[in-house]
CSV table of C-alpha atoms in Angstrom, one decimal:
chain,number,residue,atom,x,y,z
A,1,MET,CA,-68.8,28.7,6.6
A,2,THR,CA,-65.6,30.3,6.0
A,3,ALA,CA,-66.1,33.1,8.9
A,4,ARG,CA,-67.2,29.8,11.2
A,5,PHE,CA,-63.9,27.7,10.2
A,6,THR,CA,-62.0,31.2,11.0
A,7,TYR,CA,-63.4,31.6,14.4
A,8,LEU,CA,-62.6,27.8,15.2
A,9,GLY,CA,-59.3,28.4,14.1
A,10,ASP,CA,-58.5,31.3,16.4
A,11,MET,CA,-60.2,29.6,19.4
A,12,LEU,CA,-58.1,26.5,18.7
A,13,PHE,CA,-55.0,28.7,18.8
A,14,TRP,CA,-55.9,30.2,22.2
A,15,ILE,CA,-56.5,27.1,23.5
A,16,LEU,CA,-53.3,25.7,22.4
A,17,VAL,CA,-51.7,28.9,23.8
A,18,ALA,CA,-53.6,28.3,27.3
A,19,VAL,CA,-52.6,24.6,27.6
A,20,MET,CA,-48.9,25.1,26.7
A,21,THR,CA,-48.9,27.9,29.2
A,22,ALA,CA,-50.6,25.8,32.0
A,23,ALA,CA,-47.9,22.9,31.2
A,24,LEU,CA,-45.0,25.2,31.6
A,25,ALA,CA,-46.4,26.4,34.9
A,26,VAL,CA,-46.7,23.0,36.1
A,27,ILE,CA,-43.2,22.0,34.6
A,28,LEU,CA,-41.7,25.2,36.5
A,29,LEU,CA,-43.7,24.4,40.1
A,30,TYR,CA,-43.4,20.8,40.2
A,31,PRO,CA,-39.7,21.1,41.5
A,32,LEU,CA,-40.7,23.5,43.9
A,33,LEU,CA,-43.8,21.7,45.5
A,34,ARG,CA,-41.7,18.4,45.3
A,35,GLY,CA,-38.9,20.1,46.9
A,36,ALA,CA,-41.2,21.1,50.0
A,37,LYS,CA,-42.7,17.7,50.2
A,38,ALA,CA,-39.4,15.9,50.2
A,39,ALA,CA,-38.2,18.0,53.0
A,40,ASP,CA,-41.3,16.9,55.1
A,41,ASN,CA,-40.2,13.2,53.9
A,42,ILE,CA,-36.9,13.5,55.1
A,43,ARG,CA,-37.6,14.6,58.5
A,44,ALA,CA,-40.4,11.9,59.0
A,45,GLY,CA,-37.7,9.3,57.9
A,46,GLU,CA,-35.3,10.5,60.5
A,47,THR,CA,-37.9,10.5,63.1
A,48,ALA,CA,-38.7,7.1,62.3
A,49,VAL,CA,-35.2,5.8,62.3
A,50,TYR,CA,-34.5,6.9,65.6
A,51,ARG,CA,-37.5,5.3,66.9
A,52,ASP,CA,-36.7,2.1,65.3
A,53,GLN,CA,-33.1,2.6,66.9
A,54,LEU,CA,-34.6,3.2,70.3
A,55,ARG,CA,-36.8,-0.2,69.9
A,56,GLU,CA,-33.7,-2.1,68.9
A,57,LEU,CA,-31.7,-0.7,71.8
A,58,ASP,CA,-34.5,-2.3,74.1
A,59,ARG,CA,-34.1,-5.6,72.3
A,60,ASP,CA,-30.4,-5.7,72.6
A,61,LEU,CA,-30.7,-4.8,76.3
A,62,ASP,CA,-33.1,-7.7,76.8
A,63,GLY,CA,-31.2,-10.2,75.1
A,64,GLY,CA,-28.2,-9.3,77.4
A,65,LEU,CA,-26.2,-8.0,74.1
A,66,ILE,CA,-25.2,-4.8,76.1
A,67,THR,CA,-24.8,-3.6,79.7
A,68,PRO,CA,-27.5,-1.2,81.1
A,69,GLU,CA,-24.9,1.2,81.4
A,70,GLU,CA,-24.2,1.1,77.5
A,71,ALA,CA,-27.9,1.2,77.1
A,72,ASP,CA,-28.5,4.7,78.9
A,73,TYR,CA,-25.9,6.2,77.2
A,74,ALA,CA,-27.0,5.0,73.7
A,75,ARG,CA,-30.7,6.0,74.6
A,76,ALA,CA,-29.6,9.4,75.9
A,77,GLU,CA,-27.8,10.0,72.1
A,78,ILE,CA,-30.8,8.7,70.3
A,79,GLY,CA,-33.1,10.8,72.3
A,80,ARG,CA,-30.9,14.1,71.8
A,81,ARG,CA,-31.0,13.5,68.2
A,82,LEU,CA,-34.7,13.0,68.1
A,83,ILE,CA,-35.4,16.3,70.0
A,84,ALA,CA,-33.1,17.9,67.3
A,85,VAL,CA,-35.1,16.8,64.5
A,86,SER,CA,-38.4,17.8,66.0
A,87,ALA,CA,-37.2,21.2,67.3
A,88,ASP,CA,-35.9,22.1,63.6
A,89,GLU,CA,-39.0,21.3,62.1
A,90,PRO,CA,-41.1,24.6,62.3
A,91,ALA,CA,-37.9,26.7,61.4
A,92,GLU,CA,-37.3,24.9,58.5
A,93,THR,CA,-40.9,25.0,57.1
A,94,LEU,CA,-41.4,28.6,57.5
A,95,LYS,CA,-38.7,29.8,55.5
A,96,PRO,CA,-39.3,27.9,52.2
A,97,ALA,CA,-43.0,28.3,52.3
A,98,ARG,CA,-42.5,32.2,52.2
A,99,HIS,CA,-39.9,31.7,49.2
A,100,HIS,CA,-42.6,29.4,47.4
A,101,ARG,CA,-45.3,31.6,47.4
A,102,PHE,CA,-43.3,34.5,45.7
A,103,THR,CA,-42.0,32.1,42.9
A,104,GLU,CA,-45.4,30.5,42.4
A,105,ALA,CA,-46.8,33.6,42.0
A,106,PHE,CA,-44.6,34.9,39.6
A,107,VAL,CA,-45.2,31.8,37.4
A,108,LEU,CA,-48.8,31.7,37.6
A,109,LEU,CA,-49.4,35.2,37.1
A,110,LEU,CA,-46.4,37.2,35.7
A,111,LEU,CA,-44.9,34.7,33.2
A,112,PRO,CA,-48.2,34.3,31.2
A,113,VAL,CA,-48.8,38.2,31.5
A,114,LEU,CA,-45.2,38.9,30.1
A,115,GLY,CA,-45.6,35.9,27.3
A,116,LEU,CA,-48.9,37.7,26.2
A,117,CYS,CA,-47.4,41.4,26.1
A,118,LEU,CA,-44.3,40.0,24.3
A,119,TYR,CA,-46.6,38.2,21.7
A,120,LEU,CA,-49.0,41.4,21.3
A,121,THR,CA,-46.1,43.5,20.6
A,122,THR,CA,-44.1,41.3,18.3
A,123,GLY,CA,-46.8,39.1,16.7
A,124,ARG,CA,-49.7,39.3,14.6
A,125,PRO,CA,-52.6,38.2,16.3
A,126,ASP,CA,-54.7,39.9,13.4
A,127,LEU,CA,-53.3,37.8,10.9
A,128,PRO,CA,-55.7,34.9,9.8
A,129,SER,CA,-54.6,31.4,9.5
A,130,GLN,CA,-53.2,30.1,6.3
A,131,PRO,CA,-53.0,26.3,6.1
A,132,LEU,CA,-50.3,24.5,3.9
A,133,GLU,CA,-52.8,24.1,1.1
A,134,ALA,CA,-53.8,27.6,1.0
A,135,ARG,CA,-50.1,28.7,0.6
A,136,LEU,CA,-49.6,26.2,-2.1
A,137,GLU,CA,-52.5,27.8,-4.0
A,138,ASN,CA,-51.0,31.0,-3.7
A,139,PRO,CA,-47.0,30.7,-3.1
A,140,GLY,CA,-45.8,34.2,-4.2
A,141,ASN,CA,-42.3,34.4,-4.0
A,142,ASP,CA,-41.7,31.7,-1.2
A,143,VAL,CA,-39.3,29.6,-2.9
A,144,ALA,CA,-40.0,26.7,-0.1
A,145,VAL,CA,-43.6,26.7,-0.9
A,146,LEU,CA,-43.0,26.6,-4.9
A,147,ILE,CA,-40.5,23.6,-4.5
A,148,THR,CA,-42.9,21.9,-2.2
A,149,LYS,CA,-45.8,22.7,-4.6
A,150,ALA,CA,-43.6,21.2,-7.6
A,151,GLU,CA,-42.5,18.3,-5.4
A,152,ARG,CA,-46.2,17.4,-4.9
A,153,HIS,CA,-47.1,18.0,-8.8
A,154,LEU,CA,-43.9,15.5,-9.8
A,155,ALA,CA,-45.2,12.9,-7.1
A,156,GLU,CA,-48.5,12.9,-8.8
A,157,LYS,CA,-46.9,12.8,-12.4
A,158,PRO,CA,-43.5,11.6,-12.3
A,159,ASP,CA,-43.1,11.6,-16.1
A,160,ASP,CA,-43.5,15.4,-16.4
A,161,GLY,CA,-40.2,16.5,-17.9
A,162,LYS,CA,-40.6,19.9,-17.8
A,163,GLY,CA,-41.6,19.9,-14.0
A,164,TRP,CA,-38.0,18.2,-13.6
A,165,ASP,CA,-36.6,20.5,-15.9
A,166,VAL,CA,-37.8,23.8,-14.1
A,167,LEU,CA,-37.1,22.2,-10.6
A,168,ALA,CA,-33.5,20.8,-11.0
A,169,PRO,CA,-31.8,24.3,-11.2
A,170,ILE,CA,-33.8,25.6,-8.2
A,171,TYR,CA,-32.5,22.6,-6.2
A,172,PHE,CA,-28.8,23.6,-7.4
A,173,ARG,CA,-29.2,27.1,-6.5
A,174,THR,CA,-30.7,26.1,-2.8
A,175,MET,CA,-27.6,23.8,-2.5
A,176,ARG,CA,-29.7,20.3,-2.8
A,177,VAL,CA,-27.3,19.1,-5.0
A,178,SER,CA,-28.3,15.5,-4.4
A,179,ASP,CA,-32.0,16.2,-5.4
A,180,ALA,CA,-30.7,18.3,-8.3
A,181,GLN,CA,-28.8,15.6,-9.7
A,182,VAL,CA,-31.9,13.4,-9.6
A,183,ALA,CA,-34.0,15.8,-11.3
A,184,TYR,CA,-31.5,16.8,-14.3
A,185,ARG,CA,-31.2,13.2,-14.9
A,186,ASN,CA,-35.1,12.7,-15.1
A,187,ALA,CA,-35.1,15.7,-17.3
A,188,ILE,CA,-32.8,14.3,-19.5
A,189,ARG,CA,-34.5,10.9,-19.6
A,190,LEU,CA,-37.9,12.2,-20.4
A,191,LEU,CA,-37.0,15.3,-22.5
A,192,GLY,CA,-33.7,14.4,-24.1
A,193,PRO,CA,-30.1,15.6,-23.7
A,194,SER,CA,-29.6,19.6,-24.1
A,195,PRO,CA,-26.5,21.6,-23.5
A,196,VAL,CA,-28.1,23.4,-20.6
A,197,ARG,CA,-29.2,20.1,-19.2
A,198,LEU,CA,-26.3,18.3,-19.5
A,199,ASP,CA,-24.1,21.1,-18.0
A,200,GLY,CA,-26.2,21.7,-15.0
A,201,LEU,CA,-25.9,17.9,-14.6
A,202,ALA,CA,-22.0,18.0,-14.6
A,203,GLU,CA,-22.1,20.8,-12.1
A,204,THR,CA,-24.1,18.9,-9.7
A,205,LEU,CA,-21.5,16.1,-10.3
A,206,MET,CA,-18.9,18.5,-9.5
A,207,ALA,CA,-20.6,20.0,-6.5
A,208,VAL,CA,-20.9,16.6,-5.1
A,209,SER,CA,-17.1,15.9,-5.3
A,210,ASP,CA,-16.0,19.4,-4.0
A,211,GLY,CA,-15.3,21.0,-7.3
A,212,VAL,CA,-13.5,18.2,-8.9
A,213,VAL,CA,-14.3,17.4,-12.6
A,214,THR,CA,-15.0,13.5,-12.2
A,215,GLU,CA,-14.7,11.2,-15.2
A,216,GLU,CA,-18.5,11.1,-15.1
A,217,ALA,CA,-18.6,14.8,-15.1
A,218,ARG,CA,-16.4,15.0,-18.1
A,219,GLN,CA,-18.2,12.3,-20.0
A,220,VAL,CA,-21.2,14.6,-19.6
A,221,LEU,CA,-19.7,17.7,-20.5
A,222,GLU,CA,-18.3,16.2,-23.6
A,223,GLN,CA,-21.7,15.1,-24.6
A,224,SER,CA,-22.8,18.6,-24.2
A,225,LEU,CA,-19.7,19.6,-26.6
A,226,THR,CA,-21.3,17.2,-29.5
A,227,LEU,CA,-24.6,19.2,-29.2
A,228,GLU,CA,-23.0,22.4,-28.8
A,229,PRO,CA,-19.2,22.5,-29.9
A,230,ASP,CA,-18.7,26.3,-29.2
A,231,ASN,CA,-20.2,25.8,-25.5
A,232,PRO,CA,-17.9,28.0,-23.2
A,233,ARG,CA,-19.1,26.5,-19.8
A,234,ALA,CA,-18.4,22.8,-20.9
A,235,ARG,CA,-14.8,23.8,-22.5
A,236,PHE,CA,-14.0,25.8,-19.5
A,237,TYR,CA,-14.8,22.7,-17.2
A,238,ILE,CA,-12.9,20.2,-19.7
A,239,ALA,CA,-9.9,22.6,-19.6
A,240,LEU,CA,-10.3,22.8,-15.7
A,241,SER,CA,-10.1,18.7,-15.5
A,242,MET,CA,-7.0,18.6,-17.3
A,243,GLU,CA,-5.4,21.3,-15.1
A,244,GLN,CA,-6.7,19.1,-12.0
A,245,ALA,CA,-5.3,16.0,-13.7
A,246,GLY,CA,-1.5,17.5,-13.7
A,247,ARG,CA,-1.5,18.4,-17.4
A,248,PRO,CA,-0.8,22.1,-17.4
A,249,ASP,CA,0.3,22.4,-21.0
A,250,GLU,CA,-3.2,20.8,-22.3
A,251,ALA,CA,-5.1,22.8,-19.7
A,252,ARG,CA,-3.4,25.9,-21.0
A,253,GLN,CA,-4.0,25.4,-24.7
A,254,ALA,CA,-7.8,24.8,-23.6
A,255,PHE,CA,-7.8,27.8,-22.0
A,256,GLU,CA,-6.4,29.8,-24.8
A,257,ALA,CA,-8.5,28.4,-27.4
A,258,LEU,CA,-11.5,29.3,-25.1
A,259,ALA,CA,-10.5,32.9,-24.7
A,260,LYS,CA,-9.9,33.3,-28.4
A,261,GLN,CA,-13.3,32.2,-29.0
A,262,SER,CA,-14.8,34.6,-26.3
A,263,PRO,CA,-15.9,38.1,-26.5
A,264,THR,CA,-14.0,40.7,-25.1
A,265,ASP,CA,-16.7,41.7,-22.8
A,266,ALA,CA,-17.3,38.1,-21.9
A,267,PRO,CA,-18.2,37.9,-18.1
A,268,TRP,CA,-16.2,34.4,-17.8
A,269,LEU,CA,-13.0,36.0,-19.5
A,270,PRO,CA,-11.0,37.1,-16.4
A,271,LEU,CA,-11.2,33.6,-15.0
A,272,VAL,CA,-10.4,32.1,-18.0
A,273,ASN,CA,-7.1,34.4,-18.0
A,274,GLN,CA,-6.5,33.6,-14.5
A,275,HIS,CA,-6.4,29.9,-15.3
A,276,ILE,CA,-3.9,30.7,-18.3
A,277,ALA,CA,-1.7,32.4,-16.0
A,278,MET,CA,-1.7,29.6,-13.7
A,279,ASN,CA,-0.4,27.1,-16.4
A,280,GLY,CA,2.4,29.3,-17.6
A,281,GLY,CA,0.8,31.0,-20.5
A,282,ALA,CA,0.2,34.5,-21.0
A,283,PRO,CA,-3.7,36.1,-20.7
A,284,ALA,CA,-5.6,37.1,-23.5
A,285,GLY,CA,-5.0,40.8,-24.1
A,286,ALA,CA,-2.6,41.2,-21.2
A,287,ASP,CA,-1.0,44.1,-23.3
A,288,PRO,CA,-2.9,47.1,-22.1
A,289,ALA,CA,-1.4,49.1,-25.1
A,290,ALA,CA,-3.0,46.5,-27.5
A,291,PRO,CA,-5.7,47.9,-29.9
A,292,GLY,CA,-8.9,47.6,-28.3
A,293,ALA,CA,-7.9,46.8,-24.7
A,294,ASN,CA,-9.6,48.6,-21.8
A,295,PRO,CA,-7.1,49.5,-19.3
A,296,ALA,CA,-10.0,49.7,-16.9
A,297,ASP,CA,-10.9,46.0,-17.2
A,298,PRO,CA,-9.1,43.8,-14.8
A,299,SER,CA,-8.9,41.1,-17.2
A,300,THR,CA,-6.6,43.2,-19.4
A,301,ASN,CA,-4.8,45.0,-16.7
A,302,PRO,CA,-1.8,43.5,-15.5
A,303,SER,CA,-1.3,46.0,-12.5
A,304,ALA,CA,-4.9,45.1,-11.2
A,305,PRO,CA,-4.6,43.5,-7.9
A,306,GLY,CA,-4.5,39.6,-8.1
A,307,ASN,CA,-3.3,39.6,-11.9
A,308,PRO,CA,0.1,38.4,-13.1
A,309,THR,CA,2.5,41.2,-14.4
A,310,GLN,CA,4.4,40.2,-17.5
A,311,GLN,CA,7.5,39.3,-15.5
A,312,ASP,CA,5.5,36.6,-13.6
A,313,VAL,CA,4.2,35.3,-17.0
A,314,ALA,CA,7.8,35.2,-18.2
A,315,ALA,CA,9.1,33.6,-15.0
A,316,ALA,CA,6.4,30.7,-14.9
A,317,LYS,CA,7.3,29.6,-18.5
A,318,THR,CA,10.6,28.7,-17.1
A,319,MET,CA,9.5,27.1,-14.0
A,320,ASN,CA,8.6,23.4,-13.2
A,321,ALA,CA,5.3,22.3,-12.1
A,322,GLY,CA,6.0,22.6,-8.2
A,323,ASP,CA,7.8,26.2,-8.5
A,324,ARG,CA,4.8,27.7,-10.7
A,325,GLN,CA,2.6,26.3,-8.0
A,326,GLN,CA,4.6,28.0,-5.3
A,327,MET,CA,4.7,31.3,-7.3
A,328,ILE,CA,0.9,30.9,-7.8
A,329,ARG,CA,0.2,30.6,-4.2
A,330,GLY,CA,2.6,33.6,-3.2
A,331,MET,CA,0.7,35.6,-5.7
A,332,VAL,CA,-2.7,34.8,-4.2
A,333,GLU,CA,-1.4,35.5,-0.6
A,334,SER,CA,-0.2,38.9,-2.1
A,335,LEU,CA,-3.7,39.5,-3.2
A,336,ASP,CA,-5.1,38.5,0.3
A,337,ALA,CA,-2.9,40.8,2.3
A,338,LYS,CA,-3.8,43.8,-0.2
A,339,LEU,CA,-7.7,43.1,0.3
A,340,SER,CA,-7.0,43.1,3.6
A,341,GLU,CA,-5.7,46.5,3.9
A,342,ASP,CA,-8.1,47.7,1.4
A,343,PRO,CA,-11.3,45.5,1.6
A,344,ASN,CA,-13.2,47.9,-1.1
A,345,ASN,CA,-12.1,46.3,-4.1
A,346,PHE,CA,-15.0,43.8,-5.4
A,347,GLU,CA,-13.1,42.4,-8.3
A,348,GLY,CA,-10.1,41.6,-5.9
A,349,TRP,CA,-12.5,39.5,-3.8
A,350,MET,CA,-13.9,37.8,-6.5
A,351,ARG,CA,-10.4,36.8,-7.7
A,352,LEU,CA,-9.4,35.6,-4.2
A,353,VAL,CA,-12.1,33.5,-3.9
A,354,ARG,CA,-11.6,31.8,-7.2
A,355,SER,CA,-8.0,31.4,-6.5
A,356,TYR,CA,-8.4,29.9,-3.5
A,357,ALA,CA,-11.0,27.4,-5.0
A,358,ILE,CA,-8.7,26.5,-7.5
A,359,LEU,CA,-5.8,25.8,-5.3
A,360,ASN,CA,-8.3,23.3,-3.5
A,361,ASP,CA,-8.0,25.4,-0.4
A,362,LYS,CA,-11.7,25.4,0.4
A,363,ASP,CA,-11.2,26.7,3.9
A,364,ARG,CA,-9.3,29.7,2.9
A,365,ALA,CA,-11.8,30.4,0.1
A,366,ALA,CA,-14.6,30.3,2.4
A,367,GLY,CA,-12.7,32.6,4.8
A,368,ALA,CA,-12.3,35.0,1.8
A,369,LEU,CA,-16.0,34.7,1.0
A,370,LYS,CA,-16.9,35.5,4.4
A,371,ARG,CA,-14.6,38.9,4.5
A,372,GLY,CA,-16.0,39.9,1.2
A,373,LEU,CA,-19.5,39.6,2.0
A,374,ALA,CA,-18.6,41.8,5.2
A,375,ALA,CA,-17.3,44.7,2.8
A,376,PHE,CA,-20.3,43.7,0.4
A,377,PRO,CA,-23.1,42.4,2.2
A,378,PRO,CA,-25.3,39.9,0.6
A,379,PRO,CA,-28.4,42.1,0.0
A,380,GLY,CA,-26.4,44.3,-2.7
A,381,GLU,CA,-25.7,43.1,-6.2
A,382,GLN,CA,-22.0,42.5,-5.5
A,383,GLY,CA,-23.0,40.5,-2.5
A,384,ARG,CA,-25.0,38.3,-4.6
A,385,GLN,CA,-22.4,38.0,-7.3
A,386,LEU,CA,-20.0,36.6,-4.4
A,387,LEU,CA,-22.6,34.1,-3.2
A,388,ALA,CA,-23.2,33.0,-7.0
A,389,LEU,CA,-19.7,32.5,-7.7
A,390,ALA,CA,-19.3,30.4,-4.1
A,391,ARG,CA,-22.1,27.9,-5.4
A,392,GLU,CA,-20.5,27.7,-8.5
A,393,LEU,CA,-17.3,26.6,-6.7
A,394,GLY,CA,-18.8,24.7,-4.4
A,395,ILE,CA,-18.0,26.5,-1.5
A,396,ALA,CA,-20.4,26.4,1.6
A,397,THR,CA,-22.1,29.6,1.9
A,398,GLU,CA,-24.0,29.0,5.2
A,399,GLU,CA,-21.5,30.1,7.9
A,400,ALA,CA,-20.3,32.9,5.2
A,401,THR,CA,-23.6,34.5,5.6
A,402,GLN,CA,-24.4,34.1,9.4
């Protein structure tokens, strides 16, 4: 039975191919056939018009509307045009016919043969058909099929909280933020709040608002901190909300508290130090001579591209908010120029993308991401880290990967 259905499926495929080829041939040949017929119709129409003019001329002469001399002159002119139309007909019909025969042969013979050869070369005629149901039963690593399978399951069992909990971060990683928001809310409603679910919901709310920590997102993060007071992700975003609200002192204190709480090798520490410097503070571990400091670590090395020097930090403390913002933008542009000269600096590209996103310059952030991916392509580990950072910051990745 299975072999019979496979045979029928193959036959149906080739029947569809034949029908599509015939339809394409008709579409291509129709203007040629119609053009020849239209030319014949034009000549026949001109002949009929001239004959009607001759009959009308006779009526005008009988009615005394024109003199015999005028009638003879007009009859001679109409006759000349009628003879010209009749004389041009054979010459005009031979040339298009020869041209159309070649074109028709190309459409009917060569075009299907070329298409078949192309399919046999690049296609997989030996590959058995696999309908959606079969792919859902064995999705493999196909994320789109996995999502479809989960969506079908949740359509039948919408109260499956674990299903929503699994699907929500997948939606977010595939940039379906609206669907991710619905999934996180359903997971929280059915399974209860947890720091991971609340942080995920907050990130989707920020992604919808182009990276801005909205009041709703802040409330969700505060709820997360009541469940896990030392949650670094929630504390970072709450500090970021203070920075976005124009409260640099409070933001600096919140970032400094997070830096003191974080381990020295925490992956988020360089970003936290950058925000501390942007708000007029000294990054944690900025002194490379301090005990336990790692001079090779960009977060503790003020000479690394993009990190503020001690002079920059001291100068920032004496500036107002506008001057400090101008100094920060100058530092970011300096880092941009250095990366243009030496693009083989992965940490520099990470820092530049973050900086433009923090400055709310999404166009330049996307441009920096695209240039960074040119130096560190997406298939590599560093390229994937750049894409993950862009998604976290709400930067569109479609154009950067083209």
